[in-house]
Amino acid sequence: MIYVHTTAPLFAWEALEDSPSLRTLRALLASIPDDKLLESLRGFRGHGRNDYPLHVLWGVLVLTIALRHTGVEACLGELARNRGLRELIGIESEARVPRKWNMSRFLEVLGSEPHRTLLREVFDAMARRLGGAVEDLGAQTAGDATALNARRTASDEGRRRDAEQGLPQATGGRKEYTDDAGNVAKVVEWFGYKLHLLVDVRHEVALAYAVTDTKAGDGETLPQVLGQAEANLPPRRMETLAFDKAADSDAVHLVLHARRIKPLIQNRSLWKEDLERPLPGREGEVSNIVHDECGSLFCYDTESTPCVRHPMAYIGHEARRGTLKYRCPARHGGWACPSDAACNKGLKYGKTVRVRQELDLRRFPAIPRATKQFERLYKGRTAVERVNARLKLFWGADDGNITGARRFHAYVGTVMVVHLAFATLLAAAPRRGPLGKMRLGPIQKALQQHTP
């Protein structure tokens, strides 16, 4: 059983056992609300042969991922040797251990409708359970897409069935990384799919996911993943969303603005000339206020020779007005400016500028990029990279051993379920206090009461 020290985070991922015990695996299987999925699979099988019950095949797949095996064959081999592990998922004897082709067929069925949708519903139910018990889960989020290796469906008939299910085939992907000068510094190529994730920054728990072909853009898929995450959380829970430059588009910023989610998105460098421009909405008037491509405001001291540019002091976001408020940097910082008389004109507080966000939502987000708050919150984006690493390295989402679109989608969906199952165990684990005393907090009690 997992035990976590009271000083450790709620989701203490480093506390996971390298080789989970039978007790931990039993709790893991019990935490997965898979009744509806298994009922659907049994209905699909009907009155056919039942040499290997569906709950056994499902248990083998979950154990393959949870025990970090390199493939299903390795897990089947361990089941043949380990009586306790067999009994855990209802296998009566070594002779009743499924064969590799039985698991291959099961993955193909699991990746077909309606079972694929029911598998996602298992993930959503577990995410909602965690969101209801952990009051800050999903408040600060981050998104990203990562490459997953896979193999195309081998037969023409299989590809036809994949197309009927609306599943794309594995294709070649390519991603270029550029330096500050815009030159290509690194190229990553793979053959397979893309996994789009939205995770909680503080707890490193996935809230939503999508598997697409390699050509799907991060910004194009974000609204779909965002909608799934919001449905898995209490209303208005999500406050911020961090993403890299791939999501820097007018459409993404419009979606986030409509949902009252503050974007933390680095902007793409598109201006080749005129690296600063007059503040929009002030055409026809003489003004010393300009902004750069990131949306940062500056004022010019026109009395000095040559003119001196100063960053304006950001005062805050006025949500009701939909504006960003800036103040004279000299008055805010308490230093003398030669242009004080011309700019402030006797105002005690000094000149203020309000920028309407609707002028350019991409340029003027609720948290301006040139602020310490943006820098601090944007650092949380690394959480999604750590989640990606666990999914790909610990639980085998990127092994590249799965052939066929339906099998691959079923396997990745199960990996996501196992991820949330371990998250549930960590959050529900008793806390080890001083002198080895164990206690349950309100979160642990809530999760243990709602665990099947």
Short mmCIF file of C-alpha atoms in Angstrom, two decimals:
data_model
loop_
_atom_site.label_atom_id
_atom_site.label_comp_id
_atom_site.label_asym_id
_atom_site.label_seq_id
_atom_site.Cartn_x
_atom_site.Cartn_y
_atom_site.Cartn_z
CA MET A 1 0.00 0.00 0.00
CA ILE A 2 1.20 3.54 -0.72
CA TYR A 3 1.99 5.70 2.31
CA VAL A 4 2.84 9.37 1.93
CA HIS A 5 4.51 11.64 4.47
CA THR A 6 2.45 14.56 5.73
CA THR A 7 4.96 17.07 4.34
CA ALA A 8 4.81 15.57 0.81
CA PRO A 9 2.55 17.04 -1.91
CA LEU A 10 -0.99 15.72 -2.25
CA PHE A 11 -0.01 13.96 -5.47
CA ALA A 12 3.44 12.74 -4.44
CA TRP A 13 4.48 11.06 -7.69
CA GLU A 14 7.91 10.20 -6.31
CA ALA A 15 6.18 8.04 -3.67
CA LEU A 16 4.99 5.52 -6.27
CA GLU A 17 6.51 2.09 -5.83
CA ASP A 18 8.96 0.95 -8.49
CA SER A 19 7.30 -2.46 -8.36
CA PRO A 20 3.71 -2.06 -7.11
CA SER A 21 2.64 -4.58 -4.47
CA LEU A 22 -0.44 -6.78 -4.85
CA ARG A 23 -2.20 -4.57 -2.31
CA THR A 24 -1.48 -1.46 -4.36
CA LEU A 25 -2.60 -3.17 -7.57
CA ARG A 26 -5.82 -4.33 -5.92
CA ALA A 27 -6.55 -0.74 -4.84
CA LEU A 28 -5.63 0.51 -8.32
CA LEU A 29 -8.10 -1.84 -10.02
CA ALA A 30 -10.81 -0.96 -7.49
CA SER A 31 -10.39 2.77 -8.17
CA ILE A 32 -11.31 2.42 -11.88
CA PRO A 33 -15.07 2.82 -12.53
CA ASP A 34 -15.15 0.35 -15.42
CA ASP A 35 -18.54 -1.35 -14.87
CA LYS A 36 -20.25 0.31 -17.82
CA LEU A 37 -17.29 -0.38 -20.11
CA LEU A 38 -17.13 -4.07 -19.20
CA GLU A 39 -20.90 -4.41 -19.59
CA SER A 40 -20.66 -3.00 -23.10
CA LEU A 41 -17.81 -5.37 -23.97
CA ARG A 42 -19.79 -8.34 -22.69
CA GLY A 43 -22.76 -7.26 -24.77
CA PHE A 44 -20.54 -7.12 -27.85
CA ARG A 45 -19.27 -10.64 -27.22
CA GLY A 46 -22.82 -11.91 -26.73
CA HIS A 47 -23.20 -15.66 -26.31
CA GLY A 48 -19.93 -16.56 -27.99
CA ARG A 49 -17.03 -18.40 -26.43
CA ASN A 50 -15.92 -17.07 -23.06
CA ASP A 51 -12.59 -18.87 -22.61
CA TYR A 52 -11.04 -15.59 -21.47
CA PRO A 53 -13.58 -13.35 -19.67
CA LEU A 54 -13.59 -9.66 -20.55
CA HIS A 55 -12.63 -8.57 -17.04
CA VAL A 56 -9.54 -10.79 -17.31
CA LEU A 57 -8.44 -9.27 -20.63
CA TRP A 58 -9.07 -5.77 -19.26
CA GLY A 59 -7.09 -6.63 -16.13
CA VAL A 60 -4.15 -7.88 -18.20
CA LEU A 61 -4.08 -4.60 -20.13
CA VAL A 62 -4.20 -2.47 -16.97
CA LEU A 63 -1.47 -4.55 -15.29
CA THR A 64 0.74 -4.33 -18.39
CA ILE A 65 0.76 -0.56 -18.01
CA ALA A 66 0.77 -0.35 -14.21
CA LEU A 67 3.69 -2.79 -13.88
CA ARG A 68 5.63 -0.90 -16.60
CA HIS A 69 6.10 -3.94 -18.82
CA THR A 70 7.63 -3.41 -22.24
CA GLY A 71 4.65 -5.13 -23.83
CA VAL A 72 1.67 -7.39 -23.30
CA GLU A 73 3.81 -10.52 -23.81
CA ALA A 74 5.99 -9.63 -20.83
CA CYS A 75 2.92 -9.22 -18.62
CA LEU A 76 1.47 -12.54 -19.82
CA GLY A 77 4.75 -14.20 -18.95
CA GLU A 78 4.67 -12.78 -15.42
CA LEU A 79 1.06 -13.89 -14.99
CA ALA A 80 2.05 -17.43 -15.96
CA ARG A 81 4.68 -17.41 -13.18
CA ASN A 82 2.89 -15.39 -10.50
CA ARG A 83 -0.13 -17.06 -8.92
CA GLY A 84 -1.00 -14.10 -6.70
CA LEU A 85 -1.08 -11.77 -9.68
CA ARG A 86 -3.28 -14.19 -11.62
CA GLU A 87 -5.80 -14.42 -8.81
CA LEU A 88 -5.91 -10.64 -8.57
CA ILE A 89 -7.65 -10.36 -11.94
CA GLY A 90 -9.60 -13.61 -11.77
CA ILE A 91 -7.37 -16.07 -13.66
CA GLU A 92 -7.91 -19.51 -12.16
CA SER A 93 -4.74 -21.26 -13.33
CA GLU A 94 -1.66 -20.89 -15.50
CA ALA A 95 -3.50 -22.63 -18.35
CA ARG A 96 -6.15 -19.89 -18.30
CA VAL A 97 -3.67 -17.07 -18.98
CA PRO A 98 -4.67 -15.39 -22.28
CA ARG A 99 -2.49 -15.59 -25.36
CA LYS A 100 -0.94 -12.69 -27.20
CA TRP A 101 -3.47 -12.85 -30.04
CA ASN A 102 -6.33 -12.76 -27.53
CA MET A 103 -5.02 -9.45 -26.21
CA SER A 104 -4.46 -8.12 -29.72
CA ARG A 105 -8.08 -8.84 -30.61
CA PHE A 106 -9.26 -7.32 -27.32
CA LEU A 107 -7.35 -4.09 -28.00
CA GLU A 108 -8.94 -3.88 -31.44
CA VAL A 109 -12.42 -4.23 -29.95
CA LEU A 110 -11.67 -1.80 -27.12
CA GLY A 111 -10.54 0.79 -29.67
CA SER A 112 -13.82 0.53 -31.61
CA GLU A 113 -17.05 2.36 -30.87
CA PRO A 114 -18.88 2.48 -28.55
CA HIS A 115 -16.15 1.06 -26.32
CA ARG A 116 -13.60 3.75 -27.17
CA THR A 117 -16.03 6.44 -26.03
CA LEU A 118 -16.83 4.48 -22.87
CA LEU A 119 -13.10 4.21 -22.15
CA ARG A 120 -12.85 8.00 -22.33
CA GLU A 121 -15.87 8.25 -20.03
CA VAL A 122 -13.95 6.16 -17.47
CA PHE A 123 -11.17 8.76 -17.62
CA ASP A 124 -13.67 11.62 -17.34
CA ALA A 125 -15.42 10.04 -14.35
CA MET A 126 -12.10 9.70 -12.51
CA ALA A 127 -11.11 13.28 -13.35
CA ARG A 128 -14.47 14.56 -12.07
CA ARG A 129 -14.01 12.57 -8.86
CA LEU A 130 -10.63 14.20 -8.25
CA GLY A 131 -11.92 17.65 -9.24
CA GLY A 132 -14.73 17.38 -6.72
CA ALA A 133 -12.45 16.28 -3.87
CA VAL A 134 -9.49 18.61 -4.51
CA GLU A 135 -10.74 22.18 -4.47
CA ASP A 136 -7.82 23.73 -6.36
CA LEU A 137 -7.42 21.01 -9.00
CA GLY A 138 -7.60 22.65 -12.41
CA ALA A 139 -7.27 26.26 -11.23
CA GLN A 140 -3.85 26.69 -12.85
CA THR A 141 -3.46 24.60 -16.01
CA ALA A 142 -1.01 24.02 -18.81
CA GLY A 143 -1.30 22.40 -22.23
CA ASP A 144 1.06 20.85 -24.74
CA ALA A 145 1.28 18.25 -27.49
CA THR A 146 3.84 15.46 -27.71
CA ALA A 147 4.88 12.91 -30.31
CA LEU A 148 3.88 9.26 -29.94
CA ASN A 149 5.39 6.50 -32.06
CA ALA A 150 3.06 3.90 -33.59
CA ARG A 151 2.62 1.63 -36.62
CA ARG A 152 0.03 1.78 -39.38
CA THR A 153 -2.73 -0.79 -39.67
CA ALA A 154 -1.30 -3.65 -41.72
CA SER A 155 -4.24 -4.74 -43.90
CA ASP A 156 -6.44 -2.81 -46.31
CA GLU A 157 -9.54 -4.20 -44.59
CA GLY A 158 -8.24 -2.96 -41.24
CA ARG A 159 -7.58 0.51 -42.62
CA ARG A 160 -11.08 0.59 -44.07
CA ARG A 161 -12.54 -0.23 -40.66
CA ASP A 162 -10.36 2.43 -39.05
CA ALA A 163 -11.70 4.97 -41.52
CA GLU A 164 -15.26 3.96 -40.69
CA GLN A 165 -14.46 4.65 -37.04
CA GLY A 166 -13.09 8.08 -37.96
CA LEU A 167 -9.57 7.16 -36.88
CA PRO A 168 -6.56 8.46 -38.83
CA GLN A 169 -3.63 6.23 -39.71
CA ALA A 170 -0.19 6.77 -38.24
CA THR A 171 1.77 9.25 -40.37
CA GLY A 172 5.15 10.93 -40.38
CA GLY A 173 5.53 14.00 -38.20
CA ARG A 174 8.13 16.72 -38.14
CA LYS A 175 8.72 19.58 -35.73
CA GLU A 176 11.31 22.32 -36.09
CA TYR A 177 12.75 24.33 -33.21
CA THR A 178 14.17 27.76 -34.00
CA ASP A 179 16.55 29.99 -32.08
CA ASP A 180 16.04 33.67 -31.27
CA ALA A 181 17.26 34.64 -34.72
CA GLY A 182 14.63 32.48 -36.41
CA ASN A 183 17.08 29.84 -37.63
CA VAL A 184 16.22 26.14 -37.37
CA ALA A 185 18.28 24.79 -34.49
CA LYS A 186 16.71 21.35 -34.01
CA VAL A 187 14.47 19.00 -36.00
CA VAL A 188 12.44 16.15 -34.47
CA GLU A 189 10.84 13.53 -36.74
CA TRP A 190 8.65 10.57 -35.80
CA PHE A 191 6.03 8.24 -37.22
CA GLY A 192 2.76 7.91 -35.35
CA TYR A 193 0.40 10.36 -33.70
CA LYS A 194 0.24 13.42 -31.45
CA LEU A 195 -1.06 13.39 -27.89
CA HIS A 196 -2.61 16.68 -26.75
CA LEU A 197 -2.76 17.14 -22.97
CA LEU A 198 -4.19 19.65 -20.55
CA VAL A 199 -2.90 19.18 -17.00
CA ASP A 200 -3.05 20.79 -13.59
CA VAL A 201 0.15 22.74 -12.96
CA ARG A 202 0.43 22.27 -9.21
CA HIS A 203 -0.58 18.61 -8.95
CA GLU A 204 0.63 17.36 -12.37
CA VAL A 205 -2.61 15.52 -13.07
CA ALA A 206 -4.07 15.23 -16.58
CA LEU A 207 -7.54 16.76 -16.92
CA ALA A 208 -8.17 16.06 -20.62
CA TYR A 209 -6.48 14.50 -23.64
CA ALA A 210 -6.87 13.97 -27.37
CA VAL A 211 -5.04 11.73 -29.85
CA THR A 212 -4.74 13.17 -33.38
CA ASP A 213 -2.67 12.66 -36.48
CA THR A 214 0.68 14.39 -36.71
CA LYS A 215 -0.65 17.23 -38.87
CA ALA A 216 -3.16 18.55 -36.33
CA GLY A 217 -2.10 21.89 -34.89
CA ASP A 218 -1.90 22.47 -31.16
CA GLY A 219 -4.08 25.55 -31.37
CA GLU A 220 -6.67 23.78 -33.52
CA THR A 221 -7.08 20.95 -31.00
CA LEU A 222 -6.99 23.15 -27.89
CA PRO A 223 -10.73 24.09 -27.87
CA GLN A 224 -11.70 20.40 -27.91
CA VAL A 225 -9.34 19.51 -25.05
CA LEU A 226 -10.34 22.63 -23.15
CA GLY A 227 -14.01 21.72 -23.39
CA GLN A 228 -13.33 18.24 -22.01
CA ALA A 229 -11.32 19.65 -19.10
CA GLU A 230 -14.01 22.18 -18.19
CA ALA A 231 -16.65 19.43 -18.22
CA ASN A 232 -14.50 17.44 -15.77
CA LEU A 233 -14.17 20.35 -13.33
CA PRO A 234 -16.64 22.40 -11.29
CA PRO A 235 -17.91 25.52 -13.12
CA ARG A 236 -15.47 28.43 -13.37
CA ARG A 237 -12.69 26.43 -11.71
CA MET A 238 -10.10 27.10 -14.43
CA GLU A 239 -8.32 30.44 -13.98
CA THR A 240 -5.21 30.33 -16.17
CA LEU A 241 -3.89 28.28 -19.08
CA ALA A 242 -0.20 28.19 -20.01
CA PHE A 243 0.85 27.15 -23.50
CA ASP A 244 3.81 27.63 -25.80
CA LYS A 245 3.87 29.67 -29.00
CA ALA A 246 1.98 26.97 -30.91
CA ALA A 247 -1.28 28.24 -29.37
CA ASP A 248 -0.60 31.92 -30.05
CA SER A 249 -3.46 32.71 -32.42
CA ASP A 250 -6.42 35.06 -32.44
CA ALA A 251 -8.84 32.12 -32.37
CA VAL A 252 -7.32 30.60 -29.23
CA HIS A 253 -7.26 33.92 -27.38
CA LEU A 254 -10.87 34.55 -28.37
CA VAL A 255 -11.94 31.15 -26.98
CA LEU A 256 -10.10 31.73 -23.69
CA HIS A 257 -11.47 35.26 -23.36
CA ALA A 258 -15.04 34.03 -23.86
CA ARG A 259 -14.53 31.43 -21.10
CA ARG A 260 -12.85 33.94 -18.74
CA ILE A 261 -9.60 31.99 -18.66
CA LYS A 262 -6.43 34.06 -18.46
CA PRO A 263 -3.94 32.99 -21.16
CA LEU A 264 -0.25 32.51 -20.40
CA ILE A 265 0.95 32.12 -23.97
CA GLN A 266 4.27 33.28 -25.37
CA ASN A 267 3.70 35.25 -28.55
CA ARG A 268 5.15 34.42 -31.93
CA SER A 269 7.58 36.93 -33.41
CA LEU A 270 5.97 38.17 -36.62
CA TRP A 271 7.02 41.81 -36.88
CA LYS A 272 9.97 42.18 -39.22
CA GLU A 273 9.93 45.97 -39.26
CA ASP A 274 8.55 48.68 -36.96
CA LEU A 275 9.32 46.79 -33.77
CA GLU A 276 7.18 49.28 -31.86
CA ARG A 277 3.91 50.85 -32.90
CA PRO A 278 1.55 53.57 -31.59
CA LEU A 279 -1.09 52.35 -29.21
CA PRO A 280 -4.21 51.44 -31.23
CA GLY A 281 -7.36 53.44 -30.60
CA ARG A 282 -5.49 56.75 -30.38
CA GLU A 283 -5.27 57.57 -34.06
CA GLY A 284 -5.43 61.26 -34.87
CA GLU A 285 -3.84 62.44 -31.61
CA VAL A 286 -0.24 63.16 -30.74
CA SER A 287 0.93 60.61 -28.18
CA ASN A 288 4.24 59.44 -26.78
CA ILE A 289 2.79 56.00 -25.90
CA VAL A 290 3.87 52.96 -27.96
CA HIS A 291 3.76 49.18 -27.57
CA ASP A 292 5.95 46.33 -28.76
CA GLU A 293 4.93 43.02 -30.32
CA CYS A 294 4.40 41.43 -26.89
CA GLY A 295 1.92 44.14 -25.93
CA SER A 296 4.20 45.90 -23.42
CA LEU A 297 3.60 49.67 -23.16
CA PHE A 298 6.34 52.31 -23.25
CA CYS A 299 6.36 56.09 -23.01
CA TYR A 300 8.95 58.43 -24.53
CA ASP A 301 10.63 61.25 -22.66
CA THR A 302 10.56 63.74 -25.52
CA GLU A 303 12.29 66.52 -23.54
CA SER A 304 15.60 64.67 -23.40
CA THR A 305 18.03 64.57 -26.32
CA PRO A 306 17.95 61.98 -27.66
CA CYS A 307 14.49 60.75 -26.63
CA VAL A 308 14.49 58.13 -23.87
CA ARG A 309 12.02 55.23 -23.80
CA HIS A 310 10.70 54.00 -20.43
CA PRO A 311 8.49 50.95 -19.73
CA MET A 312 5.20 52.09 -18.26
CA ALA A 313 4.19 50.78 -14.84
CA TYR A 314 1.53 48.09 -15.03
CA ILE A 315 -1.10 48.68 -12.33
CA GLY A 316 -3.53 45.85 -12.93
CA HIS A 317 -6.28 44.19 -14.92
CA GLU A 318 -9.71 45.81 -14.68
CA ALA A 319 -11.93 42.83 -15.45
CA ARG A 320 -15.23 44.72 -15.41
CA ARG A 321 -13.95 47.31 -17.86
CA GLY A 322 -12.00 44.80 -19.90
CA THR A 323 -8.92 47.02 -19.74
CA LEU A 324 -5.29 46.95 -18.64
CA LYS A 325 -4.21 49.95 -16.56
CA TYR A 326 -0.79 51.54 -16.84
CA ARG A 327 0.69 54.51 -15.00
CA CYS A 328 3.46 57.04 -15.54
CA PRO A 329 6.67 55.18 -14.59
CA ALA A 330 8.25 58.28 -13.03
CA ARG A 331 5.34 58.93 -10.67
CA HIS A 332 5.05 55.24 -9.87
CA GLY A 333 8.77 54.81 -9.19
CA GLY A 334 9.31 58.16 -7.52
CA TRP A 335 11.98 59.56 -9.83
CA ALA A 336 12.20 62.82 -11.79
CA CYS A 337 11.37 62.85 -15.49
CA PRO A 338 12.04 65.86 -17.76
CA SER A 339 8.70 65.25 -19.51
CA ASP A 340 6.72 65.26 -16.26
CA ALA A 341 5.07 68.62 -16.85
CA ALA A 342 4.13 67.82 -20.45
CA CYS A 343 2.77 64.33 -19.69
CA ASN A 344 1.12 64.75 -16.30
CA LYS A 345 -0.02 68.34 -16.58
CA GLY A 346 -0.32 68.92 -12.86
CA LEU A 347 -2.01 65.57 -12.10
CA LYS A 348 -0.99 64.37 -8.64
CA TYR A 349 -1.35 60.68 -9.48
CA GLY A 350 0.22 61.09 -12.87
CA LYS A 351 -0.82 60.03 -16.35
CA THR A 352 -2.72 56.76 -16.66
CA VAL A 353 -3.44 54.76 -19.79
CA ARG A 354 -6.16 52.16 -20.10
CA VAL A 355 -5.80 49.65 -22.92
CA ARG A 356 -8.96 47.89 -24.05
CA GLN A 357 -8.18 44.21 -24.46
CA GLU A 358 -10.66 43.86 -27.31
CA LEU A 359 -8.35 45.97 -29.45
CA ASP A 360 -6.14 42.87 -29.74
CA LEU A 361 -6.80 39.95 -27.37
CA ARG A 362 -3.65 38.21 -28.53
CA ARG A 363 -1.49 41.26 -27.85
CA PHE A 364 -3.12 42.43 -24.61
CA PRO A 365 -3.97 39.39 -22.40
CA ALA A 366 -5.32 39.75 -18.87
CA ILE A 367 -1.84 39.06 -17.48
CA PRO A 368 0.66 41.08 -19.58
CA ARG A 369 3.72 39.15 -20.70
CA ALA A 370 6.27 41.65 -19.37
CA THR A 371 5.24 41.15 -15.74
CA LYS A 372 6.68 39.04 -12.93
CA GLN A 373 3.27 37.42 -12.47
CA PHE A 374 3.31 36.14 -16.06
CA GLU A 375 6.88 34.84 -15.71
CA ARG A 376 6.06 33.08 -12.43
CA LEU A 377 2.88 31.44 -13.71
CA TYR A 378 4.34 30.55 -17.10
CA LYS A 379 7.06 28.50 -15.40
CA GLY A 380 4.30 26.10 -14.40
CA ARG A 381 4.08 24.98 -18.02
CA THR A 382 6.92 22.54 -17.32
CA ALA A 383 4.38 20.44 -15.38
CA VAL A 384 2.86 19.18 -18.63
CA GLU A 385 6.28 18.04 -19.78
CA ARG A 386 6.74 15.98 -16.62
CA VAL A 387 3.32 14.40 -17.14
CA ASN A 388 4.30 13.61 -20.73
CA ALA A 389 7.48 11.93 -19.47
CA ARG A 390 5.54 9.70 -17.07
CA LEU A 391 3.03 8.69 -19.71
CA LYS A 392 5.72 7.92 -22.28
CA LEU A 393 8.55 6.49 -20.18
CA PHE A 394 6.82 4.97 -17.14
CA TRP A 395 3.63 3.65 -18.70
CA GLY A 396 4.70 3.01 -22.28
CA ALA A 397 2.50 5.36 -24.34
CA ASP A 398 5.46 5.95 -26.67
CA ASP A 399 6.86 2.42 -26.99
CA GLY A 400 5.89 2.22 -30.65
CA ASN A 401 4.94 -1.45 -30.36
CA ILE A 402 1.24 -1.02 -31.13
CA THR A 403 0.10 -1.72 -34.69
CA GLY A 404 -3.20 -0.29 -35.91
CA ALA A 405 -5.20 2.83 -35.14
CA ARG A 406 -7.89 1.15 -33.04
CA ARG A 407 -5.38 -0.75 -30.91
CA PHE A 408 -3.27 2.37 -30.43
CA HIS A 409 -6.21 4.55 -29.34
CA ALA A 410 -7.34 1.84 -26.91
CA TYR A 411 -3.85 1.51 -25.44
CA VAL A 412 -3.30 5.26 -24.99
CA GLY A 413 -6.78 5.61 -23.48
CA THR A 414 -5.92 2.90 -20.96
CA VAL A 415 -2.61 4.61 -20.15
CA MET A 416 -4.55 7.78 -19.33
CA VAL A 417 -6.92 5.79 -17.08
CA VAL A 418 -3.97 4.20 -15.24
CA HIS A 419 -2.44 7.66 -14.79
CA LEU A 420 -5.59 8.92 -13.04
CA ALA A 421 -5.88 5.67 -11.07
CA PHE A 422 -2.42 6.21 -9.60
CA ALA A 423 -3.29 9.86 -8.97
CA THR A 424 -6.38 8.75 -7.06
CA LEU A 425 -4.33 6.33 -4.95
CA LEU A 426 -1.78 9.03 -4.11
CA ALA A 427 -4.43 11.57 -3.13
CA ALA A 428 -6.35 8.99 -1.07
CA ALA A 429 -3.27 7.49 0.61
CA PRO A 430 -2.99 7.80 4.42
CA ARG A 431 -0.51 10.41 5.56
CA ARG A 432 2.40 9.26 7.72
CA GLY A 433 3.01 11.78 10.51
CA PRO A 434 5.51 12.01 13.37
CA LEU A 435 6.37 8.74 15.12
CA GLY A 436 4.80 6.80 12.26
CA LYS A 437 1.23 7.77 13.13
CA MET A 438 -1.21 7.55 10.22
CA ARG A 439 -4.06 9.98 9.60
CA LEU A 440 -6.68 10.74 6.96
CA GLY A 441 -7.42 14.30 5.92
CA PRO A 442 -10.70 15.50 4.39
CA ILE A 443 -9.48 14.85 0.84
CA GLN A 444 -8.42 11.30 1.69
CA LYS A 445 -11.75 10.61 3.38
CA ALA A 446 -13.73 12.02 0.45
CA LEU A 447 -11.83 9.96 -2.13
CA GLN A 448 -12.00 6.73 -0.13
CA GLN A 449 -15.77 7.16 0.31
CA HIS A 450 -16.29 7.62 -3.42
CA THR A 451 -13.93 4.86 -4.57
CA PRO A 452 -15.89 1.83 -5.88
#
